[in-house]
XYZ file of C-alpha atoms in Angstrom:
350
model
C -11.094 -15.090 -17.691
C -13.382 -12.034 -18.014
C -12.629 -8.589 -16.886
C -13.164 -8.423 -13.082
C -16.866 -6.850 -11.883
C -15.150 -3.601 -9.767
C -17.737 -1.366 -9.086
C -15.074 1.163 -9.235
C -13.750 0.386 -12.981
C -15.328 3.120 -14.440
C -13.858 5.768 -12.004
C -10.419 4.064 -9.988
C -7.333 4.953 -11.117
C -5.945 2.124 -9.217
C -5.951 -0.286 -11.440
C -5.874 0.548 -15.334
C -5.849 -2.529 -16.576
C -9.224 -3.865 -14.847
C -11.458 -3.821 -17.365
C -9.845 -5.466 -20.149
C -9.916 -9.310 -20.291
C -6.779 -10.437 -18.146
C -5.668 -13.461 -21.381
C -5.550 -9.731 -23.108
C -3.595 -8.021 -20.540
C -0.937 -10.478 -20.960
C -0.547 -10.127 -24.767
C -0.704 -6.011 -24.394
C 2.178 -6.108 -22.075
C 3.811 -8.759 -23.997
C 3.433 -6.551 -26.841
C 4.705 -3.233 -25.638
C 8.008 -4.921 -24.094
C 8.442 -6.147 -27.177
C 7.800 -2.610 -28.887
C 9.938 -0.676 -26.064
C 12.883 -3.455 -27.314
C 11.928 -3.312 -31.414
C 12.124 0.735 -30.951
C 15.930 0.384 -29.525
C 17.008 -1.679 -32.642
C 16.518 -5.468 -30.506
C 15.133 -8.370 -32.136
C 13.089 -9.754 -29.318
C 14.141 -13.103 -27.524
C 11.423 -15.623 -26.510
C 9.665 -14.308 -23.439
C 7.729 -15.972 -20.976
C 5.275 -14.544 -19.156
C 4.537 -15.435 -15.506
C 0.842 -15.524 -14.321
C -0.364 -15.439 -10.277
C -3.463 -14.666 -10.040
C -6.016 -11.815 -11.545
C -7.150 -10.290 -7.872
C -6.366 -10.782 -4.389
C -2.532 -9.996 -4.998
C -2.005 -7.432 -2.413
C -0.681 -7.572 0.875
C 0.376 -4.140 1.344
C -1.063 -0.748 -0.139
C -1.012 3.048 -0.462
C -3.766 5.237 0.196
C -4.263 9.121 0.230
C -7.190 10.369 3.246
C -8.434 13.769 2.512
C -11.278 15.673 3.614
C -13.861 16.507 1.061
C -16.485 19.424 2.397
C -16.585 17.318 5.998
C -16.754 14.315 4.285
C -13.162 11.735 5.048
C -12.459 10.140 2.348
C -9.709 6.893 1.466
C -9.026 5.292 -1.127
C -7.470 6.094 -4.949
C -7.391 8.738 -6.955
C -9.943 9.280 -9.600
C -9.014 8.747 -13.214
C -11.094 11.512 -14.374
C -11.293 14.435 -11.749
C -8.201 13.723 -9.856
C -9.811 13.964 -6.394
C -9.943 10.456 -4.056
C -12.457 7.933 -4.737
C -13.816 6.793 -1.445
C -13.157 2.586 -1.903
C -15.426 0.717 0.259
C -13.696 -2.400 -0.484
C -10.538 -3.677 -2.987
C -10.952 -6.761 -5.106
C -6.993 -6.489 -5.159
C -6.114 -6.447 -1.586
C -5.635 -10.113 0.037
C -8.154 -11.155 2.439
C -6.265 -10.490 5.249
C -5.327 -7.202 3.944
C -8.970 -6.484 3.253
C -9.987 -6.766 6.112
C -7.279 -4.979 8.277
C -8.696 -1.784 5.529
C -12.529 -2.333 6.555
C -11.184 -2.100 10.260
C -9.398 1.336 9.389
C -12.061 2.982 7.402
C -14.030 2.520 10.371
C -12.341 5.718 12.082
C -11.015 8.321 9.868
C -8.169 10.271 11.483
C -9.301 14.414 11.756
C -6.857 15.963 9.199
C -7.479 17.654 5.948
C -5.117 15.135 3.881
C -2.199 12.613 4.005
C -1.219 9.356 3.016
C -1.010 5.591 4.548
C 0.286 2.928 3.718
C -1.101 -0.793 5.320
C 0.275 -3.801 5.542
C -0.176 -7.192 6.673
C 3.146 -9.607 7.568
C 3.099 -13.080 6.269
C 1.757 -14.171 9.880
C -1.274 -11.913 9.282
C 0.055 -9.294 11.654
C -0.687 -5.684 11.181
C 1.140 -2.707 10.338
C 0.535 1.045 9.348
C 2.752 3.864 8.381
C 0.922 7.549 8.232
C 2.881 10.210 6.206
C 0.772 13.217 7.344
C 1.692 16.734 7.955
C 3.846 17.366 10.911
C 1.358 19.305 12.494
C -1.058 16.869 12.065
C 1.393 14.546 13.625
C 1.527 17.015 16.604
C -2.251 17.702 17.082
C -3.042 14.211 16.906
C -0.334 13.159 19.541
C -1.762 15.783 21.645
C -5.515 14.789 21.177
C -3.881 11.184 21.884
C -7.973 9.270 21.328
C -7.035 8.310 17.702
C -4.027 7.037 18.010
C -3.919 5.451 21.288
C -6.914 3.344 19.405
C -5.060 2.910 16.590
C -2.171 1.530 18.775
C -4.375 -1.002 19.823
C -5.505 -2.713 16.304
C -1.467 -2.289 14.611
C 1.865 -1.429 14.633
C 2.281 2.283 14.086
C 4.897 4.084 12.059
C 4.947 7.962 11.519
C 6.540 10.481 9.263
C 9.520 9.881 6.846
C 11.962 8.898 9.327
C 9.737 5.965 10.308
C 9.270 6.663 13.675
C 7.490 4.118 15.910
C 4.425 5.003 18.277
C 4.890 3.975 21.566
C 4.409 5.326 25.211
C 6.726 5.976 27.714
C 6.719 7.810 30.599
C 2.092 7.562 30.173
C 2.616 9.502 27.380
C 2.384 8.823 23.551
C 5.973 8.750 21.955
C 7.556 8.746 18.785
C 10.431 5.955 18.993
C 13.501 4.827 17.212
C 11.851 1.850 14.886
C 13.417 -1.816 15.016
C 12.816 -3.843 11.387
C 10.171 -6.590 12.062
C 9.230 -9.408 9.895
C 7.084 -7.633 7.206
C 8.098 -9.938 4.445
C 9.325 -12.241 2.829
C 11.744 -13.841 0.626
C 11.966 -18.094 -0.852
C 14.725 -20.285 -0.831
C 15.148 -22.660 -4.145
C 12.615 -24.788 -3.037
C 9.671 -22.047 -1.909
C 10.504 -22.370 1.584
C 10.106 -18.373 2.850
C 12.809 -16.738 4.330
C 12.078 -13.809 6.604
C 12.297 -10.034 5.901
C 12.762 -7.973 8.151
C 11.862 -4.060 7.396
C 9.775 -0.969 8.113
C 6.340 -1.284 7.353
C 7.077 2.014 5.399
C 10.283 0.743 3.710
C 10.190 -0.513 -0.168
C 9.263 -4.520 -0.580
C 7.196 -5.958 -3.549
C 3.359 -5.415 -3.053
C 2.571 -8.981 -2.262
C 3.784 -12.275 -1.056
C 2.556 -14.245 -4.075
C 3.874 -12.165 -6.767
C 6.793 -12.377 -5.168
C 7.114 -15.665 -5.053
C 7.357 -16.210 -8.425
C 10.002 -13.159 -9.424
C 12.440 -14.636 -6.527
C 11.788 -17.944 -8.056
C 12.393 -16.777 -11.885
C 15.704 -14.830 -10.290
C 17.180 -17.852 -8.981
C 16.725 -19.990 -12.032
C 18.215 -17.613 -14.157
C 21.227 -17.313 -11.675
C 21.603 -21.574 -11.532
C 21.702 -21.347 -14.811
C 24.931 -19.618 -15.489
C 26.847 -21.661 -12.988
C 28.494 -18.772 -11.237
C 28.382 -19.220 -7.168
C 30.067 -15.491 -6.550
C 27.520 -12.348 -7.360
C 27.563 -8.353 -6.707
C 24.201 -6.905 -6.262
C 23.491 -3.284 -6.784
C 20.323 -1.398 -5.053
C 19.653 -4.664 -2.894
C 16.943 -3.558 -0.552
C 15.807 -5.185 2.385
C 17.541 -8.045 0.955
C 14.665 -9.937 -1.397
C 17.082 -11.527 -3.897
C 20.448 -11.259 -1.461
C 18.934 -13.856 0.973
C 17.814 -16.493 -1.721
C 21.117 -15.929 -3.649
C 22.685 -16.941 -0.710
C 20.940 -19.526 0.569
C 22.056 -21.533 -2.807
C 25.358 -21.300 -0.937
C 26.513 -18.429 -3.142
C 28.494 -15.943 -2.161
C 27.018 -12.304 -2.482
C 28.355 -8.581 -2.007
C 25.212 -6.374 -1.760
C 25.172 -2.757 -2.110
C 22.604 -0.539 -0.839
C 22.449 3.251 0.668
C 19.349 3.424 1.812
C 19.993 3.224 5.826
C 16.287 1.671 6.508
C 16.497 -0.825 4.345
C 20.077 -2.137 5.812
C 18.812 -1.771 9.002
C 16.701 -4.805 7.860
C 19.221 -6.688 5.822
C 21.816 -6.348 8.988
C 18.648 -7.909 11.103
C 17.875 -10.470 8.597
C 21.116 -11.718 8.354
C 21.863 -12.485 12.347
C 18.541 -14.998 11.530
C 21.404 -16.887 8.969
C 24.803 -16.696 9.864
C 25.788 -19.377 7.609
C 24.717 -16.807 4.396
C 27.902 -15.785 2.979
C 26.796 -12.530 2.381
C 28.870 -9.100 2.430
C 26.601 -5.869 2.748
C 28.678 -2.858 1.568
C 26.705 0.909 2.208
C 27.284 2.703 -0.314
C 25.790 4.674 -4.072
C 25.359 2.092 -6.493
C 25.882 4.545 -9.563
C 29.036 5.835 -7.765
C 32.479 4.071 -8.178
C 33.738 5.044 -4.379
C 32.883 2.682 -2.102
C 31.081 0.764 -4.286
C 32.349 -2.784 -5.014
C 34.277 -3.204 -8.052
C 31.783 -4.506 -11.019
C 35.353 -6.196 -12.418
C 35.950 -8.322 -9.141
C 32.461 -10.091 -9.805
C 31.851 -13.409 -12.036
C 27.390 -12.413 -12.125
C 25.900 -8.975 -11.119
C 22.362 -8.825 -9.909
C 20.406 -4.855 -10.625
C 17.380 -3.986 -9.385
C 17.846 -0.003 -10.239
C 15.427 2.716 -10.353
C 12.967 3.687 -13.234
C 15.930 5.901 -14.629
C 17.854 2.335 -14.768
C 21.476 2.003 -14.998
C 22.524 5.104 -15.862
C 26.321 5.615 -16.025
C 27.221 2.247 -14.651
C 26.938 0.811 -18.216
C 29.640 3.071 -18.901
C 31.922 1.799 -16.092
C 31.168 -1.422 -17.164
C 32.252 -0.329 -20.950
C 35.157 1.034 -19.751
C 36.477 -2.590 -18.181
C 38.655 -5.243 -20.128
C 36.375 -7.401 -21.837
C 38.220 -10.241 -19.854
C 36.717 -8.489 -16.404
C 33.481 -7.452 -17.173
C 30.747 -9.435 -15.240
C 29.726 -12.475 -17.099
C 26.752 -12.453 -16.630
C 24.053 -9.886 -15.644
C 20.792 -10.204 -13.960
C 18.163 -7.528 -14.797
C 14.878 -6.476 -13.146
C 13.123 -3.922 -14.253
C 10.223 -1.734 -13.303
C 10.119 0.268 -16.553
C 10.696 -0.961 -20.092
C 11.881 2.303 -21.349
C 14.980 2.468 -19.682
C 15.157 -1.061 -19.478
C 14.988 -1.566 -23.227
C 17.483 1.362 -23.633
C 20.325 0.066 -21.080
C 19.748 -3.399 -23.060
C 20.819 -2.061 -26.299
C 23.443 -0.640 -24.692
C 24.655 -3.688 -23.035
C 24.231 -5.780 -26.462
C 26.632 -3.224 -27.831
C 29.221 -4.444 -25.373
C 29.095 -7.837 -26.378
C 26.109 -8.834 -24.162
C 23.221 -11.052 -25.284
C 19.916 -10.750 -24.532
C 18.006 -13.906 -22.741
């Protein structure tokens, strides 16, 4: 397929792949995970690389509102000057996504700048989380016209602690947030399994993208055999729930307390998951499960990756050491880097 015709290409720094050929973004990423592994002394294993779709892949995105010499502005930053490009419309958001944007652009809130982020739940409902200045956040409660319209189109979250607008007492309120079915998560067959979350809390950008990585997960997992699984910086829950509902068993770790509000609301949906959910600092060895008590260990870390937990994993008897490790990755540097390191253990690459 050609690249796609963005009117913003030239200018968006949204999307820096857009304007090559997408059969040619493939082999460019290809070829820099291969580099990022060649560069750490690995001979690169046959990859495979999973295709969706070239557009339309969004269901939930980040935007920056500022005001520009009177004029509001939303949308991306600009490659070249660094200020926000004003996006009429996204080839990359879904439809339904789309068109929950064209209803917000509509009415601009009056601030100078801040960020949103909008979202659309796999039963098209709508969601929006503003991370603006808290005296923004004040004045605009006060003014109460903007928000008590915005109230009326979505589901509105404020400020880091993801507080929920509501009204009590005829007033506009900021209230303790309850997770909601924002996402979702497959089973082995591609049947979805509810997430529940903030609509400011972490999940992948879209459903179909998704689909696919949960789906690649659990065939790699069937594949060793193993039925008992730790999983470090779990989330919401997007690989815990369709571990489990292959009857595994799974201790998840996670210290993020949004994100286990979800997983703990998730899980009374499925009481027959055999799933333990343990708070606690993945890179840390107190309270943490212990890595030696697992048979397959599922990672989803950071961009700084694993860090010092390759160390604690060194450190066990060969004999105890997980036997098999799942891997996902954001960032090929330190991905490529804690792979080396695991080879050195004894680990092969797959």
């Amino acid at each position: 397929m050609n690249t796609l015709a963005c009117q913003y290409a030239e200018q968006c720094a949204g999307c820096p792949w857009i304007k090559t050929k997408y059969s040619d973004q493939l082999l460019q990423k290809k070829t820099a995970l291969n580099l990022a592994l060649n560069s750490q002394g690995i001979e690169t294993p046959p990859t495979e690389l999973l295709s969706i779709q070239t557009h339309e892949i969004r269901d939930r995105v980040d935007l920056t509102i500022k005001n520009v010499l009177g004029q509001m502005r939303v949308g991306f930053f600009n490659a070249e000057s660094k200020e926000i490009l004003d996006i009429e419309f996204c080839l990359q958001m879904s439809p339904n996504l789309n068109l929950w944007y064209q209803e917000f652009r509509k009415a601009l809130p009056p601030i100078n700048q801040g960020s949103v982020r909008l979202r659309v739940s796999p039963n098209g409902e709508r969601g929006i989380w503003l991370d603006f200045a808290n005296l923004d956040v004040k004045n605009l409660l006060e003014e109460k016209t903007w928000l008590s319209a915005l109230m009326g189109k979505a589901t509105v979250e404020i400020g880091q602690k993801r507080k929920v607008l509501g009204i009590k007492e005829d007033r506009l309120r900021l209230l303790d947030s309850e997770p909601k079915k924002w996402f979702e998560t497959y089973d082995a067959n591609g049947l979805p399994i509810p997430i529940y979350s903030a609509i400011g809390g972490f999940t992948q950008t879209g459903f179909a993208a998704n689909k696919k990585l949960v789906a690649t997960i659990l065939d790699f997992a069937k594949s060793t055999k193993l039925t008992e699984w730790t999983e470090l910086f779990c989330g919401s829950g997007n690989y815990t729930l369709a571990l489990a509902s292959l009857g595994y068993n799974v201790t998840a770790t996670e210290n993020d307390e949004l994100a286990l509000s979800g997983l703990a609301a998730s899980l009374k949906d499925h009481p027959d998951f055999k799933i333990e959910v343990i708070k606690a600092n993945a890179y840390s060895n107190s309270g943490r499960p212990e890595i030696s008590m697992t048979e397959g260990l599922l990672v989803d870390p950071p961009r700084s990756g694993l860090r010092q937990l390759i160390d604690q994993i060194g450190a066990l008897n060969v004999d105890s050491r997980p036997k098999a490790i799942i891997y996902v990755s954001c960032f090929s540097d330190s991905f490529s880097g804690d792979c080396a390191r695991l080879i050195s253990l004894g680990y092969r690459l797959e």
